[in-house]
Coordinates of C-alpha atoms in Angstrom, one line a residue:
M16 CA -22.3 -15.0 -27.2
K17 CA -25.2 -13.2 -24.4
K18 CA -22.4 -13.9 -20.9
L19 CA -20.0 -11.5 -23.7
G20 CA -22.8 -8.9 -24.2
K21 CA -22.6 -9.2 -20.1
L22 CA -18.8 -8.6 -19.8
I23 CA -19.4 -5.9 -22.4
T24 CA -22.1 -4.0 -20.3
M25 CA -20.2 -4.1 -17.4
L26 CA -17.4 -2.4 -18.6
L27 CA -19.4 0.3 -20.1
L28 CA -20.9 0.4 -16.7
V29 CA -17.4 0.3 -15.4
C30 CA -16.0 3.5 -17.8
A31 CA -19.5 5.6 -17.3
L32 CA -18.4 5.3 -13.1
I33 CA -15.0 6.5 -14.0
S34 CA -15.4 9.2 -16.1
P35 CA -16.9 11.6 -12.9
I36 CA -13.5 11.0 -11.2
S37 CA -11.3 11.6 -14.2
I38 CA -11.7 15.6 -13.9
V39 CA -8.9 16.3 -12.9
Y40 CA -9.1 18.3 -10.0
G41 CA -8.7 21.8 -9.3
E42 CA -8.7 22.5 -13.0
T43 CA -11.7 26.2 -13.4
G44 CA -9.2 28.6 -16.4
K45 CA -7.8 29.9 -13.3
D46 CA -4.2 30.4 -13.2
T47 CA -3.5 27.6 -10.0
L48 CA -0.2 26.8 -7.7
V49 CA -0.8 23.4 -7.8
V50 CA 1.7 22.6 -4.2
G51 CA 2.9 18.8 -2.8
M52 CA 2.4 17.9 0.8
E53 CA 1.5 15.3 2.9
C54 CA -1.5 15.7 4.9
N55 CA 0.3 13.8 7.4
Y56 CA 3.2 15.7 9.4
A57 CA 1.6 18.1 12.5
P58 CA 1.9 20.4 12.9
F59 CA 3.4 21.8 9.0
N60 CA 0.0 20.0 7.5
W61 CA -2.3 17.7 8.4
T62 CA -5.4 15.9 6.8
Q63 CA -9.1 16.8 8.9
V64 CA -12.3 16.3 8.4
N65 CA -13.8 19.2 9.3
E66 CA -13.9 23.0 6.8
T67 CA -12.3 25.8 8.2
N68 CA -11.5 29.1 7.3
T69 CA -7.7 28.9 7.2
S70 CA -8.6 24.9 5.5
V71 CA -7.9 24.1 1.7
P72 CA -9.7 20.9 0.4
L73 CA -8.8 17.9 -0.6
E74 CA -8.9 15.5 -3.6
G75 CA -9.8 12.8 -0.9
G76 CA -11.9 14.0 0.3
G77 CA -11.1 15.9 3.9
Y78 CA -9.4 18.9 4.4
A79 CA -5.5 20.2 4.4
D80 CA -4.0 22.0 7.5
G81 CA -1.6 23.1 9.2
Y82 CA 1.2 26.0 8.2
D83 CA 2.6 25.4 4.9
V84 CA -1.3 25.5 4.0
A85 CA -1.2 28.9 6.1
I86 CA 2.5 29.3 4.1
A87 CA 0.8 28.3 1.0
R88 CA -2.4 29.9 0.4
A89 CA -0.6 33.4 1.4
L90 CA 1.5 32.8 -1.2
A91 CA -1.1 31.6 -4.2
D92 CA -2.8 34.8 -2.3
Y93 CA 0.6 36.7 -2.8
L94 CA 1.1 35.5 -6.7
D95 CA -2.4 35.4 -7.8
K96 CA -3.6 32.5 -8.3
E97 CA -6.2 29.7 -7.6
L98 CA -4.1 26.7 -4.2
V99 CA -4.0 23.4 -5.1
I100 CA -2.8 20.6 -2.6
K101 CA -2.0 17.3 -3.9
K102 CA -1.7 15.0 -1.3
M103 CA 0.9 12.1 -2.2
S104 CA 3.5 10.1 -0.2
W105 CA 6.9 11.5 0.8
D106 CA 8.5 10.0 -1.8
G107 CA 6.5 10.7 -4.6
L108 CA 7.1 14.2 -3.6
E109 CA 9.7 15.0 -5.6
P110 CA 9.4 12.7 -8.9
A111 CA 5.6 15.3 -9.0
L112 CA 8.0 17.7 -8.8
Q113 CA 10.2 16.8 -11.5
S114 CA 7.6 15.5 -13.9
G115 CA 5.6 18.5 -13.6
V116 CA 3.0 17.2 -11.9
I117 CA 2.8 20.0 -9.0
D118 CA 3.9 23.3 -9.5
A119 CA 6.0 23.3 -5.5
V120 CA 6.8 21.8 -2.2
I121 CA 6.1 23.0 0.9
A122 CA 6.1 19.8 3.1
G123 CA 9.2 20.7 5.8
M124 CA 11.5 20.0 3.5
T125 CA 14.9 20.2 4.2
D126 CA 17.4 21.9 1.7
T127 CA 20.6 19.7 1.1
A128 CA 22.9 19.1 -1.7
D129 CA 22.1 15.9 -2.2
R130 CA 18.1 16.8 -3.6
R131 CA 19.8 20.2 -4.4
K132 CA 20.6 17.6 -7.4
R133 CA 17.0 17.0 -8.7
V134 CA 15.1 20.3 -7.6
D135 CA 15.7 24.0 -6.8
F136 CA 15.1 25.6 -3.2
T137 CA 14.2 28.3 -2.9
D138 CA 14.6 31.1 0.1
T139 CA 13.8 29.5 3.8
Y140 CA 10.9 29.2 5.4
Y141 CA 10.7 28.4 9.2
E142 CA 14.3 28.0 11.2
S143 CA 13.9 25.6 14.2
Q144 CA 15.7 23.3 16.5
M145 CA 16.4 19.9 15.9
V146 CA 15.4 17.4 19.4
L147 CA 14.8 14.0 21.4
I148 CA 10.6 12.5 21.5
V149 CA 11.9 10.2 24.8
R150 CA 9.1 8.8 27.0
K151 CA 7.9 11.0 30.3
G152 CA 9.2 9.6 33.6
D153 CA 12.0 7.9 31.3
P154 CA 15.7 8.9 32.7
L155 CA 16.1 10.8 29.6
E156 CA 13.5 12.9 29.9
K157 CA 16.4 15.0 32.5
A158 CA 19.4 14.5 29.6
T159 CA 21.2 17.2 28.7
S160 CA 23.9 16.0 26.2
L161 CA 23.5 13.3 23.7
E162 CA 26.3 11.4 26.2
D163 CA 22.8 11.2 27.9
F164 CA 22.0 8.6 25.6
S165 CA 24.5 6.4 24.3
N166 CA 23.8 2.6 24.1
K167 CA 20.1 4.2 24.0
R168 CA 17.8 2.9 20.5
V169 CA 17.8 6.2 18.6
L170 CA 15.3 6.1 16.2
G171 CA 15.0 8.8 12.6
Q172 CA 12.8 10.1 10.5
L173 CA 14.1 7.7 6.8
N174 CA 15.7 9.4 3.6
T175 CA 16.1 13.3 6.2
L176 CA 18.6 14.5 8.2
Y177 CA 17.4 13.2 11.2
D178 CA 18.3 9.4 10.4
T179 CA 21.9 9.9 9.3
V180 CA 22.8 13.3 12.8
I181 CA 21.7 9.6 15.2
D182 CA 25.5 9.0 13.9
Q183 CA 27.4 11.9 16.6
I184 CA 25.9 10.3 20.1
P185 CA 28.7 7.8 21.3
N186 CA 27.9 4.3 20.9
V187 CA 24.6 4.9 19.1
Q188 CA 22.4 1.5 17.9
H189 CA 20.7 3.3 15.3
A190 CA 17.5 2.5 14.9
T191 CA 16.2 1.5 11.1
A192 CA 15.0 4.5 10.5
L193 CA 10.7 4.7 9.2
E194 CA 9.2 7.1 6.9
D195 CA 7.0 8.8 8.9
Y196 CA 5.7 9.7 11.8
P197 CA 3.2 7.9 13.1
A198 CA 5.2 4.4 12.8
M199 CA 8.2 5.5 14.7
V200 CA 5.9 7.3 17.7
M201 CA 3.9 4.2 18.1
Q202 CA 7.8 1.5 18.4
L203 CA 8.4 4.7 20.5
N204 CA 5.2 4.2 22.9
N205 CA 6.4 0.8 22.6
E206 CA 9.7 0.5 24.2
L207 CA 10.6 -0.7 21.0
V208 CA 13.4 1.8 20.8
D209 CA 14.6 5.0 23.5
A210 CA 14.1 8.2 21.9
V211 CA 13.3 10.1 18.4
T212 CA 15.5 12.5 16.9
A213 CA 12.9 15.0 15.4
E214 CA 12.8 19.2 15.3
L215 CA 10.8 21.1 18.1
P216 CA 7.3 22.4 16.6
V217 CA 7.0 18.5 15.4
A218 CA 8.3 16.8 18.8
A219 CA 5.4 20.0 20.6
G220 CA 2.4 19.0 17.9
I221 CA 3.4 15.0 18.8
I222 CA 3.2 15.3 22.6
A223 CA 0.2 17.6 22.1
T224 CA -1.7 14.7 20.8
N225 CA 0.6 12.2 23.9
P226 CA 0.2 13.4 27.0
D227 CA 3.4 10.3 27.8
L228 CA 5.6 11.5 26.1
T229 CA 7.6 14.8 25.8
Y230 CA 11.5 16.3 24.4
V231 CA 14.7 16.7 25.7
E232 CA 16.8 20.3 24.4
F233 CA 20.1 20.9 24.2
E234 CA 22.5 23.8 25.3
D235 CA 24.6 25.0 22.5
G236 CA 27.9 22.7 22.1
K237 CA 25.8 20.2 24.1
G238 CA 23.7 18.6 21.2
F239 CA 23.8 18.2 17.2
N240 CA 26.0 19.4 15.3
V241 CA 24.8 21.1 13.1
D242 CA 24.4 24.2 10.8
L243 CA 21.7 26.0 11.5
T244 CA 20.1 25.4 8.0
D245 CA 19.8 22.0 8.5
T246 CA 17.1 23.3 10.5
S247 CA 15.7 24.7 8.4
V248 CA 13.4 24.3 5.5
S249 CA 12.6 25.8 2.7
I250 CA 10.5 25.2 -0.2
A251 CA 11.1 23.0 -3.2
V252 CA 10.9 24.0 -7.0
S253 CA 11.2 21.7 -10.4
K254 CA 15.4 22.6 -11.3
G255 CA 15.5 25.5 -13.4
N256 CA 12.5 27.1 -12.6
T257 CA 13.7 30.3 -11.6
E258 CA 10.5 32.7 -12.0
L259 CA 8.6 30.4 -9.8
K260 CA 11.8 30.5 -7.6
D261 CA 11.9 34.6 -7.7
A262 CA 8.6 35.1 -6.9
I263 CA 8.6 32.7 -3.8
N264 CA 11.6 34.6 -2.2
S265 CA 9.4 37.7 -2.2
Y266 CA 7.3 36.4 -1.1
L267 CA 9.5 35.4 1.9
D268 CA 11.3 38.5 2.0
T269 CA 7.6 39.6 3.4
L270 CA 7.6 37.8 6.3
T271 CA 9.4 38.4 9.3
S272 CA 10.4 36.2 12.5
D273 CA 7.8 36.9 14.4
D274 CA 5.0 37.1 11.7
K275 CA 6.9 32.7 11.2
K276 CA 6.7 32.0 14.9
A277 CA 3.0 32.9 14.9
L278 CA 2.3 31.8 12.5
M279 CA 3.9 28.1 13.8
D280 CA 2.2 29.3 17.2
S281 CA -1.2 29.4 15.2
A282 CA -0.8 26.0 13.6
I283 CA 0.3 24.1 16.8
D284 CA -2.9 25.5 18.4
R285 CA -4.5 24.3 16.0
I286 CA -4.1 21.3 15.7
P287 CA -7.2 18.9 15.6
A288 CA -8.4 17.6 18.8
T289 CA -11.1 15.7 17.7
I290 CA -9.8 13.7 20.2
T291 CA -8.2 14.4 23.7
E292 CA -7.3 11.4 24.7
L293 CA -8.1 7.9 23.4
S294 CA -9.1 4.8 25.9
D295 CA -6.3 1.6 26.5
N296 CA -9.1 -0.9 24.9
L297 CA -8.2 -1.0 21.7
F298 CA -11.8 -1.4 20.3
V299 CA -13.1 1.4 22.2
A300 CA -10.5 3.1 20.7
G301 CA -10.9 2.4 17.8
K302 CA -14.7 3.1 18.0
Q303 CA -13.6 6.6 19.0
I304 CA -11.1 7.1 16.0
F305 CA -14.3 5.5 12.8
D306 CA -16.7 7.9 15.4
V307 CA -14.3 11.3 14.1
Y308 CA -12.6 9.9 10.9
S309 CA -15.3 7.8 9.3
P310 CA -15.6 10.1 6.3
L311 CA -12.1 10.6 5.4
F312 CA -12.8 6.4 5.9
F313 CA -16.1 5.9 3.4
Q314 CA -14.8 8.4 0.9
G315 CA -10.9 5.5 0.2
I316 CA -13.6 3.1 0.9
G317 CA -15.2 4.1 -2.0
S318 CA -11.7 5.2 -4.3
T319 CA -10.3 1.5 -3.0
L320 CA -14.2 -0.4 -3.9
I321 CA -13.2 1.4 -7.8
L322 CA -10.5 0.8 -8.6
A323 CA -10.4 -3.0 -7.2
F324 CA -13.5 -3.8 -8.8
S325 CA -12.7 -1.3 -12.8
G326 CA -8.7 -3.1 -12.2
T327 CA -10.3 -6.5 -12.1
I328 CA -12.9 -5.8 -15.1
L329 CA -10.2 -4.9 -17.5
G330 CA -7.9 -6.6 -16.6
L331 CA -9.8 -9.5 -17.8
F332 CA -10.8 -8.6 -20.5
I333 CA -7.2 -7.8 -21.4
G334 CA -6.5 -10.7 -20.1
L335 CA -9.4 -13.0 -22.3
I336 CA -7.1 -11.1 -25.3
I337 CA -4.4 -12.5 -25.0
G338 CA -4.8 -15.7 -23.0
A339 CA -6.8 -16.5 -26.0
I340 CA -3.9 -15.8 -28.1
R341 CA -1.1 -17.2 -26.1
A342 CA -3.6 -20.1 -26.3
I343 CA -2.6 -21.0 -30.3
H344 CA 0.0 -23.5 -31.1
V345 CA 2.1 -23.1 -34.0
D346 CA 0.6 -25.0 -36.4
H347 CA 3.6 -26.7 -38.9
R348 CA 1.0 -26.7 -41.2
D349 CA 0.5 -23.0 -40.9
P350 CA 1.9 -20.6 -44.4
L351 CA 5.0 -19.5 -43.2
L352 CA 3.1 -15.5 -42.5
I353 CA 1.3 -16.6 -40.0
K354 CA 3.7 -19.4 -38.2
G355 CA 6.4 -15.7 -37.9
L356 CA 3.1 -13.9 -36.4
K357 CA 2.4 -16.8 -34.0
R358 CA 5.4 -17.3 -32.7
L359 CA 5.2 -12.4 -33.1
A360 CA 3.2 -12.4 -31.5
W361 CA 3.6 -15.5 -28.2
L362 CA 7.3 -13.1 -28.0
L363 CA 5.2 -9.7 -27.0
T364 CA 2.6 -11.2 -24.6
T365 CA 5.4 -13.2 -22.8
I366 CA 7.2 -9.7 -22.4
Y367 CA 4.3 -8.0 -21.4
I368 CA 3.9 -10.5 -18.6
E369 CA 7.0 -10.9 -17.5
V370 CA 7.1 -7.7 -17.2
F371 CA 4.0 -6.7 -15.0
R372 CA 4.8 -9.8 -12.9
G373 CA 8.2 -9.6 -12.6
T374 CA 7.9 -5.3 -11.0
P375 CA 5.9 -4.2 -8.0
M376 CA 3.0 -1.5 -8.5
M377 CA 4.3 0.7 -6.5
V378 CA 7.2 0.8 -9.0
Q379 CA 4.5 0.5 -12.4
G380 CA 2.6 2.9 -10.8
A381 CA 5.3 5.5 -10.7
F382 CA 7.2 5.1 -14.2
I383 CA 4.0 5.0 -16.3
Y384 CA 2.1 8.5 -13.5
Y385 CA 5.4 10.6 -13.5
G386 CA 7.4 8.4 -16.3
L387 CA 4.2 9.0 -19.1
K388 CA 2.9 12.4 -17.3
N389 CA 4.1 15.2 -20.3
L390 CA 2.6 12.1 -22.9
V391 CA -0.3 11.1 -20.9
H392 CA -2.4 14.3 -19.3
W393 CA -4.2 12.3 -16.5
S394 CA -5.3 12.8 -12.8
P395 CA -3.8 9.7 -10.4
F396 CA -6.8 8.5 -10.2
T397 CA -7.4 7.3 -13.6
A398 CA -3.3 6.4 -13.4
G399 CA -3.9 4.4 -10.7
I400 CA -7.0 2.5 -12.4
F401 CA -4.9 2.5 -16.2
V402 CA -1.9 0.5 -13.9
I403 CA -3.6 -1.9 -11.8
T404 CA -5.5 -2.6 -15.3
I405 CA -2.1 -3.9 -16.6
N406 CA -1.3 -5.2 -13.3
T407 CA -4.3 -7.7 -13.1
G408 CA -4.1 -8.2 -17.0
A409 CA -1.3 -10.0 -17.3
Y410 CA -1.7 -12.4 -14.2
M411 CA -5.8 -12.9 -15.8
A412 CA -3.3 -14.0 -19.0
E413 CA -2.6 -17.2 -17.7
I414 CA -4.8 -17.6 -15.1
V415 CA -7.4 -18.0 -18.5
R416 CA -4.8 -19.4 -20.2
S417 CA -4.6 -22.4 -18.1
G418 CA -7.8 -22.8 -17.9
I419 CA -8.3 -22.4 -21.5
Q420 CA -5.5 -25.9 -21.7
S421 CA -8.0 -27.2 -18.7
V422 CA -11.0 -27.4 -21.4
D423 CA -11.0 -31.0 -22.8
K424 CA -10.1 -30.9 -26.8
G425 CA -12.6 -33.5 -27.8
Q426 CA -14.4 -30.7 -27.2
T427 CA -12.4 -28.0 -29.4
E428 CA -13.1 -31.2 -32.1
A429 CA -16.4 -31.1 -31.3
A430 CA -17.0 -27.7 -32.8
R431 CA -14.5 -27.3 -35.6
S432 CA -16.1 -31.0 -36.8
I433 CA -19.6 -28.6 -36.9
G434 CA -18.2 -26.2 -39.4
M435 CA -16.9 -23.8 -35.8
N436 CA -13.7 -22.2 -37.4
S437 CA -10.8 -21.1 -34.5
V438 CA -12.4 -17.5 -33.3
Q439 CA -16.3 -19.3 -33.0
T440 CA -14.3 -22.0 -31.6
M441 CA -12.4 -20.4 -29.2
I442 CA -15.6 -17.5 -28.3
Y443 CA -18.0 -20.1 -27.7
I444 CA -17.2 -23.2 -26.9
V445 CA -13.5 -22.6 -25.5
L446 CA -13.8 -19.1 -23.1
P447 CA -17.0 -20.2 -21.2
Q448 CA -15.6 -23.0 -20.1
A449 CA -12.5 -21.6 -19.1
I450 CA -13.7 -18.7 -17.2
K451 CA -15.3 -20.6 -15.6
N452 CA -13.4 -22.7 -14.4
S453 CA -10.8 -20.2 -14.2
F454 CA -12.7 -18.5 -12.2
P455 CA -11.6 -19.2 -8.6
S456 CA -8.7 -17.8 -9.7
I457 CA -10.3 -14.6 -10.9
G458 CA -11.9 -14.2 -7.7
N459 CA -9.3 -13.6 -6.4
E460 CA -7.5 -11.0 -7.8
F461 CA -10.5 -9.0 -7.0
V462 CA -9.6 -9.9 -3.3
T463 CA -6.0 -9.8 -3.8
N464 CA -7.1 -5.3 -5.7
I465 CA -9.1 -5.3 -2.4
K466 CA -5.8 -4.9 -0.4
D467 CA -3.3 -4.7 -2.8
S468 CA -4.1 -0.5 -4.4
S469 CA -2.6 1.2 -0.9
V470 CA 0.2 1.1 -3.3
L471 CA -1.3 3.2 -5.5
N472 CA -0.3 6.5 -2.6
V473 CA 2.7 6.6 -4.4
I474 CA 0.4 8.6 -6.8
A475 CA -1.3 10.8 -4.6
V476 CA -4.2 8.4 -5.2
T477 CA -6.0 8.8 -2.0
E478 CA -7.5 6.2 -1.2
L479 CA -8.3 3.6 2.0
F480 CA -5.0 2.8 3.2
Y481 CA -4.1 6.4 2.5
Q482 CA -6.7 7.8 4.3
A483 CA -5.5 5.8 7.3
K484 CA -2.0 6.6 7.0
S485 CA -3.8 10.3 7.4
V486 CA -5.8 9.7 10.7
A487 CA -3.0 8.2 12.6
G488 CA -1.0 11.6 11.0
S489 CA -3.3 13.6 12.6
L490 CA -3.3 11.5 16.0
Y491 CA 0.0 9.6 15.7
A492 CA -2.3 6.9 17.0
F493 CA -0.7 4.1 15.4
V494 CA -2.0 0.8 16.2
P495 CA -5.8 1.8 16.4
T496 CA -6.3 3.6 13.9
Y497 CA -4.3 0.7 11.5
F498 CA -6.7 -2.2 13.3
V499 CA -10.0 0.2 12.0
V500 CA -8.3 0.2 9.0
A501 CA -7.4 -3.9 9.5
L502 CA -11.1 -4.9 9.9
I503 CA -12.4 -1.8 7.4
Y504 CA -10.7 -4.7 4.7
L505 CA -11.7 -7.9 6.3
C506 CA -15.5 -5.9 6.4
L507 CA -15.0 -5.6 2.6
T508 CA -12.9 -9.0 1.7
F509 CA -15.2 -11.3 3.8
P510 CA -18.7 -10.4 2.3
T511 CA -17.1 -11.0 -1.3
T512 CA -15.6 -13.4 -0.5
R513 CA -18.5 -14.9 0.5
I514 CA -20.7 -13.8 -2.7
L515 CA -17.8 -14.8 -5.2
N516 CA -18.2 -18.7 -3.8
Y517 CA -22.0 -18.3 -4.0
I518 CA -22.0 -17.5 -7.9
E519 CA -18.5 -20.0 -8.2
N520 CA -21.9 -22.6 -6.1
R521 CA -24.4 -21.5 -9.3
M522 CA -21.7 -21.6 -11.8
N523 CA -20.8 -25.1 -11.1
R524 CA -24.1 -26.8 -10.1
K525 CA -25.5 -30.0 -12.5
K526 CA -28.5 -29.2 -14.2
T527 CA -30.8 -31.4 -14.9
I528 CA -33.6 -31.8 -17.5
A529 CA -36.7 -33.2 -16.9
L530 CA -38.4 -35.7 -19.7
D531 CA -42.3 -36.3 -20.4
K532 CA -44.0 -39.2 -20.5
G533 CA -42.8 -41.7 -23.6
E534 CA -39.5 -39.7 -23.9
S535 CA -36.0 -41.5 -23.4

């Protein structure tokens, strides 16, 4: 009973930790304009540590800045609304817009026929041209036409025009598209590809932090065959939201081409020069990055630990209940109604376990947060805890069930022989021993959740891994940034496993009772 009381106390403590974080950021009573962007696509948008006159604070820590942020700030002022920026992965932007989590996407998104089926687009807010990023000193640096890239490996961004146009290059080796530019720049720097497609401002931003790279522009008729609208970017709003679309277009009408160019030039100049030159030594470069961006990393660590801890504890609570239910066998002496209820409970718990163990947590997160947004109004962080909890609960149920099966049946028979009913036997006799037997697997789930919480960035949870992506996006330094975050994860999981091993050894330690003289 004492152990059960400690578990309940721990659950209450977790709920107390969660409650202040569950407040939806930006709810101040004023009318808000909620804008989604990656904050990982300089010079259009990026994440930085320090607050400036042009930056906007982010819910998960840090500040957003860039051309998109400048447009969003001016638009919010024009609409007399308070600007809230939600930082989320590229793949999560459209679902967030369709479900009403955000009001608009201002993230360098191109208006395409395919996207137009799902969302509406405003007029363009920036026009650019398409270039190819190459390594300095490479013969391709002097290329004048697409033919010069024949038989070369060219890489583009996943699900964008900059990937599909690659096939216009004769006999090109079309590399597998990647999701973000930091990863693409890493491929180029490591000579795994020969060129990367990009729009001119993005190429300029990349070169500003990667002096070993440059970009190739083409004369008319010698470059990619794309319409001007294909290299222009627009603001996306939800389908049918003509009121907001018209209001945004009214604001965009006030901007001239010179205004847009001035905003973009200013954004390129503002790209944080926090680290002017990274060392070639991986450890030194990692230290440089950590020294500057440690506030973002520490905020990510806090979110990751709360997600993993609360998800594991609450999931264990679910697992105990479901595991106990699944350990109940149908007895031929049971009344017909009891038999039916037991079989129904077994069926429902089996469906729950198979669904949540058989589907990726990322898919569960996107479905639960975006799909249920109209029914449940919760913050991304609260939704993230819920997703980890129910996912972990499915695994814990089977862990607990196997632990229950490992308890000698004689224990149950002895408890029943002294008058305990089945519930008392399960709570006081079976479950304590089952938890002890299953503790290594339970601890392993906690360690796994520390790492797997990274998939929740799809619903805008800015945990440790997504903070690392933001840093890599600001510096276009993929390897040293991920080296730092790998060490951080190791520093989290290594002591955790040692603590869990210590607790396990304490639980398994045999106790002896000293007898007084004369006793036997």
